[in-house]
Tab-separated table of C-alpha atoms in Angstrom:
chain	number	residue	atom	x	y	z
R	1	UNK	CA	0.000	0.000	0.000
R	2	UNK	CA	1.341	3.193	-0.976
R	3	UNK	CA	2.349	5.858	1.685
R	4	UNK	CA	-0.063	8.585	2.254
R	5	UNK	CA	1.682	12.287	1.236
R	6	UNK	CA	1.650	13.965	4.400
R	7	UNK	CA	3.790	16.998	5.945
R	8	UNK	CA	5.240	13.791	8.238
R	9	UNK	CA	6.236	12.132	4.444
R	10	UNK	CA	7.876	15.481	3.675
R	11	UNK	CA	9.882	15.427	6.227
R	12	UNK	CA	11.175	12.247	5.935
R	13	UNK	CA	12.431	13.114	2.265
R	14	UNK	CA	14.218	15.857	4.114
R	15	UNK	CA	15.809	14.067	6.723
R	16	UNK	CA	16.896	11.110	3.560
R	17	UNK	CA	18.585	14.166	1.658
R	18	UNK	CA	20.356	15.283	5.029
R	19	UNK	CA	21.390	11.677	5.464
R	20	UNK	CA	22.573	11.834	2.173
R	21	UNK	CA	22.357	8.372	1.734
R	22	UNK	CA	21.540	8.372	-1.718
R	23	UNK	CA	19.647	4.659	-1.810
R	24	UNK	CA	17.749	6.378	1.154
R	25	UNK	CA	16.435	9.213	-1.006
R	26	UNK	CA	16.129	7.333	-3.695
R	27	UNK	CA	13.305	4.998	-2.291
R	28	UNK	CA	10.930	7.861	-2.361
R	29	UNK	CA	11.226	8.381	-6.119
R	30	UNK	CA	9.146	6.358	-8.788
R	31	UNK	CA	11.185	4.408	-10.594
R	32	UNK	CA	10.685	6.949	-13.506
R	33	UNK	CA	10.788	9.962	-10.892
R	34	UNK	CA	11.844	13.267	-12.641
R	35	UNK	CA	14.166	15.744	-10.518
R	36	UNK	CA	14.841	19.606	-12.116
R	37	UNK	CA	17.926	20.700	-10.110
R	38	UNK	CA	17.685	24.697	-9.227
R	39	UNK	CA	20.922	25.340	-11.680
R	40	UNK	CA	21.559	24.107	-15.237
R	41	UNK	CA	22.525	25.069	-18.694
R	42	UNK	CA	18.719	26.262	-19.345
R	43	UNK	CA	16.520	28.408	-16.565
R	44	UNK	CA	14.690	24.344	-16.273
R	45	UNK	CA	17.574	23.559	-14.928
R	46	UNK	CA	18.858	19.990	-15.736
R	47	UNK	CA	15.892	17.134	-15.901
R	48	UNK	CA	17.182	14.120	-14.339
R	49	UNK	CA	15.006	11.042	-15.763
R	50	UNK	CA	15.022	7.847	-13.386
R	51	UNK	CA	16.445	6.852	-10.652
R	52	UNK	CA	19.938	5.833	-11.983
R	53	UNK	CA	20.058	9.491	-13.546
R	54	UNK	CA	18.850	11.354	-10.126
R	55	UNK	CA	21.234	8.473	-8.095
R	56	UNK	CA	24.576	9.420	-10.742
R	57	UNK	CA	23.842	13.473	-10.300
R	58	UNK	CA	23.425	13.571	-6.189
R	59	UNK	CA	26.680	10.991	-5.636
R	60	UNK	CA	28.578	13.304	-7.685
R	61	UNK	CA	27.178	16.796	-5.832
R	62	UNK	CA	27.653	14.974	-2.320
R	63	UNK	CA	31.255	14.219	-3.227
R	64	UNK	CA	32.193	17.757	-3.242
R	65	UNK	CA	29.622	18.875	-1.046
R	66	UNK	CA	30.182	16.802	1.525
R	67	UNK	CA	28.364	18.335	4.302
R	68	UNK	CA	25.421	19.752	2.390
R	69	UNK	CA	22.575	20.106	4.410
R	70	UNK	CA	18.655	21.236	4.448
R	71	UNK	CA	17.471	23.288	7.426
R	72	UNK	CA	13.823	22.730	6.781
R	73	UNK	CA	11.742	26.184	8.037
R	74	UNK	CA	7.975	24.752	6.605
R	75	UNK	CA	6.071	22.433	4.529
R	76	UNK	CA	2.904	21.689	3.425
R	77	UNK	CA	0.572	19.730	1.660
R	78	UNK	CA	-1.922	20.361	-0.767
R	79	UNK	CA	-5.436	19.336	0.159
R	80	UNK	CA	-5.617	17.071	-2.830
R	81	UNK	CA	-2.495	15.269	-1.522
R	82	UNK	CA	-0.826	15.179	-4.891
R	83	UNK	CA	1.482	18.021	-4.122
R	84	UNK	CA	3.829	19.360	-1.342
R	85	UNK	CA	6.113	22.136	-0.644
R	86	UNK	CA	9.283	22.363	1.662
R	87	UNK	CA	11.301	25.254	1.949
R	88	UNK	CA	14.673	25.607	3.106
R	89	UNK	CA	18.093	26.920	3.485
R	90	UNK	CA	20.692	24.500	2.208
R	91	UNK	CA	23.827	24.978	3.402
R	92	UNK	CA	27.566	23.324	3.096
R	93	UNK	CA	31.210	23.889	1.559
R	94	UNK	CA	31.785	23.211	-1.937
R	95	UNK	CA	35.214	21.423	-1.691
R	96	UNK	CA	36.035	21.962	-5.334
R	97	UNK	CA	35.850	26.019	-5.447
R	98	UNK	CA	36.102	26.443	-1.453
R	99	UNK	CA	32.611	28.368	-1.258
R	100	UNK	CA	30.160	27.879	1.170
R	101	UNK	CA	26.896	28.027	0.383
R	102	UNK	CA	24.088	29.423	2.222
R	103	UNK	CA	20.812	29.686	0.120
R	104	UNK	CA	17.148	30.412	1.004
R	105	UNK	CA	15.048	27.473	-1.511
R	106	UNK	CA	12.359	25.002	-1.660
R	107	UNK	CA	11.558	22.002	-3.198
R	108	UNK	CA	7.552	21.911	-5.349
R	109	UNK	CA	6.902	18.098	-5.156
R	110	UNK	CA	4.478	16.095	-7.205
R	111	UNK	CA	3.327	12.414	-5.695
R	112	UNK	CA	1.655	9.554	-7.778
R	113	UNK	CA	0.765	6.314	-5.495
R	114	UNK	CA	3.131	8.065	-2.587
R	115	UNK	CA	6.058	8.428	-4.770
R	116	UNK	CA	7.709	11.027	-5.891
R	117	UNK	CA	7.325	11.370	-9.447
R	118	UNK	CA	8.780	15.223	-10.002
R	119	UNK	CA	10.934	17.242	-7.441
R	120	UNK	CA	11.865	20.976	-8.702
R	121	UNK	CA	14.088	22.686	-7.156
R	122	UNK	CA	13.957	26.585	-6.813
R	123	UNK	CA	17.175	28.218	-4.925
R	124	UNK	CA	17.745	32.336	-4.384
R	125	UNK	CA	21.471	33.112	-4.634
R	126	UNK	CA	23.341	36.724	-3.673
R	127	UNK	CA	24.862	37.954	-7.143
């Protein structure tokens, strides 16, 4: 039976990316689960497609952001239950350029059958 989308369910997806244990997060994804990171080469962002593709892109962003981390401040639910919102600051030291990061963001989450099946990330960077 598929897990109810709840504001507990949010949080755990927020406590699997702070883990980042990336089989952890990745058992809340359909197997065809979509994720559109915050940055990419087009203002989408990249659109990861599965969960090998979403697995590949967040071992490779925890290896140089090793202590990346999501300091939830709210969530909620739509009354529907197909959609959720957390918002955050993410914080954490890229290792490869020496900047820390510090961003104010949220995550728009669509569930089918209690899965993720599209994360989009929005972040607000200083410029």
């Amino acid at each position: 039976m598929a897990q109810a989308v709840s504001e507990a369910l949010v949080a755990e997806i927020e406590a699997a990316f702070n883990s980042r244990d990336v089989d952890r997060i990745l058992e809340y994804f359909a197997e065809d689960g979509v994720f559109a990171t915050a940055r990419g080469p087009v203002k989408e962002g990249i659109e990861l497609k599965g969960k090998k593709a979403i697995g590949d892109f967040l071992r490779e962003r925890f290896s140089y952001i090793p202590d990346m981390y999501w300091h939830p401040q709210y969530r909620f639910v739509s009354a529907c239950g197909q959609y959720a919102v957390s918002y955050w600051i993410v914080t954490g030291t890229n290792q490869r350029s020496g900047l820390k990061l510090e961003l104010n963001g949220c995550d728009i989450f669509r569930f089918q059958a209690g899965k993720l099946i599209h994360k989009d990330t929005f972040w607000k960077a200083i410029e």
